[in-house]
Amino acid sequence: KAGVTQTPRYLIKTRGQQVTLSCSPISGHRSVSWYQQTPGQGLQFLFEYFSETQRNKGNFPGRFSGRQFSNSRSEMNVSTLELGDSALYLCASSLAGDVVDTQYFGPGTRLTVL
Amino acid sequence: AQSVTQPDIHITVSEGASLELRCNYSYGATPYLFWYVQSPGQGLQLLLKYFSGDTLVQGIKGFEAEFKRSQSSFNLRKPSVHWSDAAEYFCAVGAKSTGNQFYFGTGTSLTVIP
């Protein structure tokens, strides 16, 4: 099976702009989670979507939002970009029914905010 | 809330030497534990996981980890390190109460000396 894919791999934006990142999960996986990775804060959970519904949300401002489509593909949007949003954004997919499940990560999208 | 501590920020070992990376977690019930590896500029690759059962789990690339409930630890080991093992290693914990929200340690960077 193909792994988790994320597009684009690299992105450069300026402060105040907005950005949309895309994630395609492993075929058959219905859960998609998003994480932000920075040198200072490490890996932090943003949110999880399962069957097009946000099932879990981390402690991030409302500028960070996401959605999931019927084919399980997910997008993450960040509005009004700030310098501190520069990070590697990782998407992970899992089968995930009602229990904790193994998450398989994509290569990430490197976002740089100037 | 769950938390994960990786006490060693950076470890250097000689090729062929044994390796142990430490991980301590904080969680009241039985945790779901994972070790991931990240090469520069890449996403996270799953090395192994513990859900229940045998406390010694085997993973890919010759890695193993042992769950010790009494010590709240899940240390990663490898008997003989290869130069290609140089990477960042992350321990993660999940729990039924938080679904697929994983909590990650800050990571241990491994350098392998030829």
Coordinates of N, CA, C and O in Angstrom, one line a residue, chain B residues 3-113:
Chain B
S3 N 2.0 12.3 29.9 CA 3.2 13.0 29.5 C 4.3 12.0 29.3 O 4.3 10.9 29.8
V4 N 5.3 12.4 28.5 CA 6.4 11.5 28.2 C 7.7 12.2 28.4 O 7.9 13.4 28.0
T5 N 8.7 11.6 29.0 CA 10.0 12.2 29.3 C 11.1 11.3 28.6 O 11.1 10.1 28.9
Q6 N 11.9 11.9 27.8 CA 13.1 11.3 27.3 C 14.3 12.1 27.9 O 14.6 13.2 27.5
P7 N 14.9 11.5 28.9 CA 15.9 12.2 29.7 C 17.2 12.6 28.9 O 17.8 13.6 29.2
D8 N 17.5 11.8 27.9 CA 18.7 12.1 27.1 C 18.4 12.8 25.8 O 17.7 12.3 25.0
I9 N 18.9 14.0 25.8 CA 18.7 14.9 24.6 C 19.5 14.3 23.4 O 19.1 14.3 22.3
H10 N 20.7 13.9 23.7 CA 21.7 13.5 22.7 C 22.5 12.3 23.2 O 23.0 12.4 24.4
I11 N 22.7 11.3 22.4 CA 23.5 10.2 22.8 C 24.5 9.9 21.6 O 24.1 9.9 20.4
T12 N 25.7 9.6 21.9 CA 26.7 9.2 20.9 C 27.2 7.8 21.3 O 27.6 7.5 22.4
V13 N 27.2 6.9 20.3 CA 27.7 5.6 20.5 C 28.6 5.2 19.3 O 28.4 5.8 18.2
S14 N 29.4 4.2 19.5 CA 30.3 3.7 18.4 C 29.5 2.6 17.7 O 28.7 1.9 18.2
E15 N 29.8 2.6 16.4 CA 29.2 1.5 15.6 C 29.5 0.2 16.1 O 30.7 -0.1 16.5
G16 N 28.5 -0.7 16.3 CA 28.7 -2.0 16.8 C 28.4 -2.1 18.3 O 28.2 -3.2 18.9
A17 N 28.4 -1.0 19.0 CA 28.1 -0.9 20.4 C 26.6 -1.1 20.6 O 25.8 -0.9 19.7
S18 N 26.2 -1.4 21.9 CA 24.8 -1.5 22.2 C 24.2 -0.2 22.5 O 24.9 0.8 22.8
L19 N 22.9 -0.1 22.5 CA 22.2 1.2 22.6 C 21.0 1.0 23.5 O 20.3 0.0 23.4
E20 N 20.8 1.9 24.4 CA 19.5 2.0 25.2 C 19.1 3.4 25.2 O 19.8 4.3 25.7
L21 N 17.9 3.7 24.8 CA 17.3 5.0 24.9 C 16.1 5.0 25.9 O 15.3 4.1 25.8
R22 N 16.1 5.9 26.8 CA 15.2 5.9 27.9 C 13.9 6.7 27.6 O 14.0 7.7 26.9
C23 N 12.8 6.1 28.1 CA 11.5 6.8 28.0 C 10.7 6.5 29.3 O 10.6 5.4 29.7
N24 N 10.3 7.6 29.9 CA 9.4 7.4 31.0 C 8.1 8.1 30.7 O 8.1 9.2 30.1
Y25 N 7.0 7.5 31.1 CA 5.7 8.1 30.8 C 4.9 8.3 32.1 O 5.2 7.8 33.2
S26 N 3.9 9.2 32.0 CA 3.0 9.4 33.1 C 1.6 9.2 32.7 O 1.1 10.0 31.8
Y27 N 1.0 8.2 33.2 CA -0.4 7.9 32.9 C -1.0 6.9 33.9 O -0.3 6.0 34.2
G28 N -2.2 7.1 34.4 CA -2.7 6.3 35.4 C -3.1 4.9 35.0 O -2.9 4.0 35.7
A29 N -3.6 4.8 33.8 CA -4.1 3.4 33.4 C -3.0 2.8 32.5 O -1.9 3.4 32.3
T30 N -3.4 1.7 31.9 CA -2.4 1.1 30.9 C -2.2 1.9 29.7 O -3.2 2.2 29.0
P31 N -1.0 2.3 29.4 CA -0.8 3.2 28.3 C -0.6 2.4 27.0 O -0.3 1.2 27.1
Y32 N -0.7 3.0 25.9 CA -0.3 2.5 24.6 C 1.0 3.2 24.3 O 1.0 4.4 24.2
L33 N 2.0 2.5 24.0 CA 3.4 3.0 23.9 C 4.0 2.8 22.6 O 3.8 1.7 22.0
F34 N 4.7 3.8 22.1 CA 5.3 3.7 20.7 C 6.7 4.3 20.7 O 7.0 5.2 21.5
W35 N 7.5 3.7 19.8 CA 8.8 4.4 19.5 C 8.8 4.6 18.0 O 8.4 3.8 17.2
Y36 N 9.1 5.9 17.7 CA 9.2 6.3 16.3 C 10.7 6.8 16.0 O 11.3 7.3 16.9
V37 N 11.1 6.7 14.8 CA 12.4 7.3 14.4 C 12.2 8.3 13.3 O 11.3 8.1 12.4
Q38 N 13.0 9.3 13.3 CA 12.9 10.4 12.3 C 14.2 10.7 11.8 O 15.1 11.2 12.5
S39 N 14.4 10.6 10.5 CA 15.7 11.0 9.8 C 15.5 12.4 9.4 O 14.4 12.9 9.2
P40 N 16.6 13.2 9.2 CA 16.5 14.6 8.9 C 15.6 14.9 7.7 O 15.7 14.2 6.6
G41 N 14.7 15.8 7.9 CA 13.8 16.2 6.8 C 12.7 15.2 6.5 O 12.0 15.4 5.5
Q42 N 12.6 14.2 7.3 CA 11.6 13.2 7.0 C 10.5 13.1 8.1 O 10.6 13.7 9.1
G43 N 9.5 12.3 7.8 CA 8.4 12.1 8.8 C 8.9 11.0 9.8 O 10.0 10.7 9.8
L44 N 7.9 10.6 10.6 CA 8.2 9.6 11.6 C 7.9 8.2 11.1 O 6.8 7.9 10.5
Q45 N 8.8 7.3 11.4 CA 8.6 5.9 11.0 C 8.5 5.1 12.3 O 9.2 5.2 13.3
L46 N 7.4 4.2 12.3 CA 7.2 3.4 13.5 C 8.2 2.3 13.7 O 8.5 1.6 12.7
L47 N 8.8 2.2 14.8 CA 9.8 1.2 15.1 C 9.1 0.0 15.8 O 9.3 -1.2 15.5
L48 N 8.3 0.3 16.8 CA 7.6 -0.8 17.5 C 6.5 -0.1 18.4 O 6.5 1.1 18.6
K49 N 5.7 -1.0 19.0 CA 4.6 -0.5 19.8 C 4.2 -1.5 20.9 O 4.5 -2.7 20.7
Y50 N 3.7 -1.1 22.0 CA 3.2 -1.9 23.0 C 1.7 -1.6 23.3 O 1.5 -0.4 23.7
F51 N 0.9 -2.6 23.2 CA -0.5 -2.3 23.6 C -0.9 -3.2 24.9 O -1.5 -2.7 25.8
S52 N -0.5 -4.4 24.9 CA -0.7 -5.3 26.0 C 0.1 -6.6 25.8 O 0.7 -6.8 24.7
G53 N 0.0 -7.5 26.8 CA 0.7 -8.8 26.6 C 2.1 -8.8 27.0 O 2.5 -8.1 27.9
D54 N 2.9 -9.5 26.2 CA 4.3 -9.6 26.5 C 5.0 -8.3 26.6 O 4.9 -7.4 25.7
T55 N 5.7 -8.1 27.7 CA 6.3 -6.7 28.0 C 7.5 -6.4 27.2 O 8.0 -5.3 27.1
L56 N 8.1 -7.4 26.5 CA 9.2 -7.2 25.6 C 8.7 -7.3 24.2 O 8.2 -8.4 23.8
V57 N 8.8 -6.2 23.5 CA 8.3 -6.2 22.1 C 9.5 -6.0 21.1 O 10.4 -5.3 21.4
Q58 N 9.3 -6.7 20.0 CA 10.3 -6.6 19.0 C 9.8 -5.7 17.9 O 8.6 -5.6 17.6
G59 N 10.7 -4.9 17.3 CA 10.4 -4.0 16.2 C 11.2 -4.3 15.0 O 11.9 -5.3 14.8
I60 N 11.2 -3.3 14.1 CA 11.9 -3.3 12.9 C 13.4 -2.9 13.1 O 13.7 -2.3 14.2
K61 N 14.2 -3.3 12.2 CA 15.6 -2.8 12.2 C 16.4 -3.4 13.4 O 17.4 -2.8 13.8
G62 N 15.9 -4.4 14.0 CA 16.6 -5.0 15.2 C 16.4 -4.4 16.5 O 17.1 -4.7 17.5
F63 N 15.4 -3.5 16.6 CA 15.1 -2.8 17.8 C 14.2 -3.6 18.7 O 13.3 -4.3 18.2
E64 N 14.3 -3.4 20.0 CA 13.3 -4.0 20.9 C 13.1 -3.0 22.1 O 13.9 -2.1 22.3
A65 N 12.0 -3.2 22.8 CA 11.7 -2.3 23.9 C 11.0 -3.1 25.0 O 10.3 -4.1 24.7
E66 N 11.2 -2.7 26.2 CA 10.6 -3.4 27.3 C 9.7 -2.5 28.1 O 10.2 -1.4 28.6
F67 N 8.5 -2.9 28.4 CA 7.6 -2.1 29.2 C 7.7 -2.6 30.6 O 7.6 -3.8 30.9
K68 N 8.0 -1.6 31.5 CA 8.1 -1.9 32.9 C 7.1 -1.0 33.6 O 7.4 0.2 33.9
R69 N 6.0 -1.6 34.0 CA 4.9 -0.8 34.7 C 5.4 -0.2 36.0 O 5.1 1.0 36.3
S70 N 6.2 -0.9 36.7 CA 6.6 -0.5 38.1 C 7.5 0.8 38.0 O 7.6 1.6 38.9
Q71 N 8.2 0.9 36.9 CA 9.1 2.0 36.7 C 8.5 3.1 35.7 O 9.2 4.1 35.4
S72 N 7.3 2.8 35.2 CA 6.7 3.7 34.2 C 7.7 4.0 33.0 O 7.9 5.1 32.6
S73 N 8.3 2.9 32.6 CA 9.3 3.1 31.5 C 9.1 2.2 30.3 O 8.4 1.2 30.4
F74 N 9.6 2.6 29.2 CA 9.5 1.9 28.0 C 10.8 2.2 27.2 O 10.8 2.9 26.2
N75 N 11.9 1.6 27.6 CA 13.2 1.9 27.0 C 13.4 1.1 25.7 O 13.1 -0.1 25.6
L76 N 14.0 1.7 24.8 CA 14.4 1.2 23.5 C 15.8 0.6 23.5 O 16.7 1.3 24.0
R77 N 16.0 -0.5 23.0 CA 17.3 -1.1 23.0 C 17.7 -1.7 21.6 O 16.8 -2.1 20.8
K78 N 19.0 -1.7 21.3 CA 19.5 -2.4 20.2 C 20.9 -3.0 20.5 O 21.7 -2.3 21.0
P79 N 21.1 -4.3 20.3 CA 22.4 -4.9 20.7 C 23.6 -4.4 19.9 O 24.7 -4.3 20.5
S80 N 23.4 -4.0 18.7 CA 24.6 -3.6 17.9 C 24.1 -2.5 16.9 O 23.4 -2.7 16.0
V81 N 24.6 -1.3 17.1 CA 24.2 -0.1 16.4 C 24.9 0.0 15.0 O 26.1 -0.3 14.9
H82 N 24.2 0.3 14.0 CA 24.7 0.5 12.7 C 24.8 2.0 12.4 O 24.0 2.8 12.9
W83 N 25.7 2.4 11.5 CA 25.8 3.9 11.2 C 24.5 4.4 10.7 O 24.1 5.6 11.0
S84 N 23.7 3.6 10.0 CA 22.4 4.1 9.5 C 21.3 4.3 10.6 O 20.3 4.9 10.3
D85 N 21.6 4.0 11.8 CA 20.7 4.2 12.9 C 20.7 5.7 13.4 O 19.9 6.0 14.2
A86 N 21.7 6.4 13.0 CA 21.8 7.8 13.4 C 20.5 8.6 12.9 O 20.2 8.6 11.7
A87 N 19.8 9.1 13.9 CA 18.5 9.8 13.6 C 18.0 10.3 15.0 O 18.7 10.3 16.0
E88 N 16.8 10.8 14.9 CA 16.1 11.3 16.1 C 15.1 10.3 16.5 O 14.3 9.8 15.6
Y89 N 15.0 9.9 17.8 CA 14.1 8.9 18.2 C 13.1 9.5 19.2 O 13.4 10.2 20.1
F90 N 11.8 9.2 19.0 CA 10.7 9.7 19.8 C 9.9 8.6 20.4 O 9.5 7.6 19.7
C91 N 9.6 8.8 21.7 CA 8.7 7.9 22.4 C 7.4 8.6 22.5 O 7.3 9.8 22.6
A92 N 6.3 7.8 22.4 CA 5.0 8.4 22.4 C 4.0 7.6 23.2 O 4.2 6.3 23.3
V93 N 3.0 8.2 23.8 CA 2.0 7.5 24.6 C 0.7 7.9 24.1 O 0.4 9.1 23.8
G94 N -0.2 7.0 24.1 CA -1.6 7.2 23.8 C -2.5 6.6 24.8 O -2.0 5.7 25.6
A95 N -3.7 7.0 24.9 CA -4.6 6.4 25.9 C -6.0 6.4 25.4 O -6.4 7.3 24.6
K96 N -6.8 5.5 25.9 CA -8.2 5.4 25.5 C -9.0 6.7 25.8 O -9.8 7.1 25.0
S97 N -8.6 7.4 26.8 CA -9.3 8.6 27.2 C -9.1 9.7 26.3 O -9.9 10.6 26.2
T98 N -8.0 9.7 25.5 CA -7.8 10.7 24.6 C -7.7 10.3 23.1 O -7.3 11.0 22.2
G99 N -8.2 9.0 22.9 CA -8.3 8.5 21.5 C -7.0 8.5 20.8 O -6.0 8.1 21.4
N100 N -6.9 9.1 19.6 CA -5.7 9.0 18.9 C -4.8 10.3 19.1 O -4.0 10.6 18.2
Q101 N -5.0 11.0 20.2 CA -4.1 12.1 20.5 C -2.9 11.5 21.2 O -2.9 11.0 22.3
F102 N -1.7 11.5 20.5 CA -0.5 11.0 21.0 C 0.2 12.1 21.7 O 0.2 13.2 21.3
Y103 N 0.9 11.7 22.8 CA 1.8 12.7 23.5 C 3.3 12.2 23.2 O 3.6 11.0 23.5
F104 N 4.1 13.1 22.7 CA 5.4 12.7 22.4 C 6.5 13.3 23.3 O 6.3 14.3 23.9
G105 N 7.5 12.5 23.5 CA 8.7 13.0 24.2 C 9.4 14.0 23.3 O 9.1 14.2 22.2
T106 N 10.4 14.7 23.9 CA 11.2 15.7 23.2 C 12.2 15.1 22.2 O 12.8 15.9 21.5
G107 N 12.4 13.8 22.3 CA 13.3 13.2 21.4 C 14.7 13.0 21.9 O 15.2 13.8 22.7
T108 N 15.3 12.0 21.4 CA 16.8 11.7 21.6 C 17.5 11.7 20.3 O 17.1 10.9 19.4
S109 N 18.5 12.5 20.1 CA 19.3 12.5 18.9 C 20.4 11.5 19.0 O 21.2 11.6 20.0
L110 N 20.5 10.6 18.1 CA 21.6 9.6 18.2 C 22.6 9.8 17.1 O 22.3 10.0 15.9
T111 N 23.9 9.9 17.6 CA 25.0 10.0 16.7 C 25.8 8.7 16.8 O 26.0 8.2 17.9
V112 N 26.2 8.2 15.6 CA 26.9 6.9 15.6 C 28.3 7.2 15.0 O 28.5 7.7 13.9
I113 N 29.3 6.9 15.8 CA 30.7 7.1 15.4 C 31.2 5.8 14.7 O 31.1 4.7 15.2

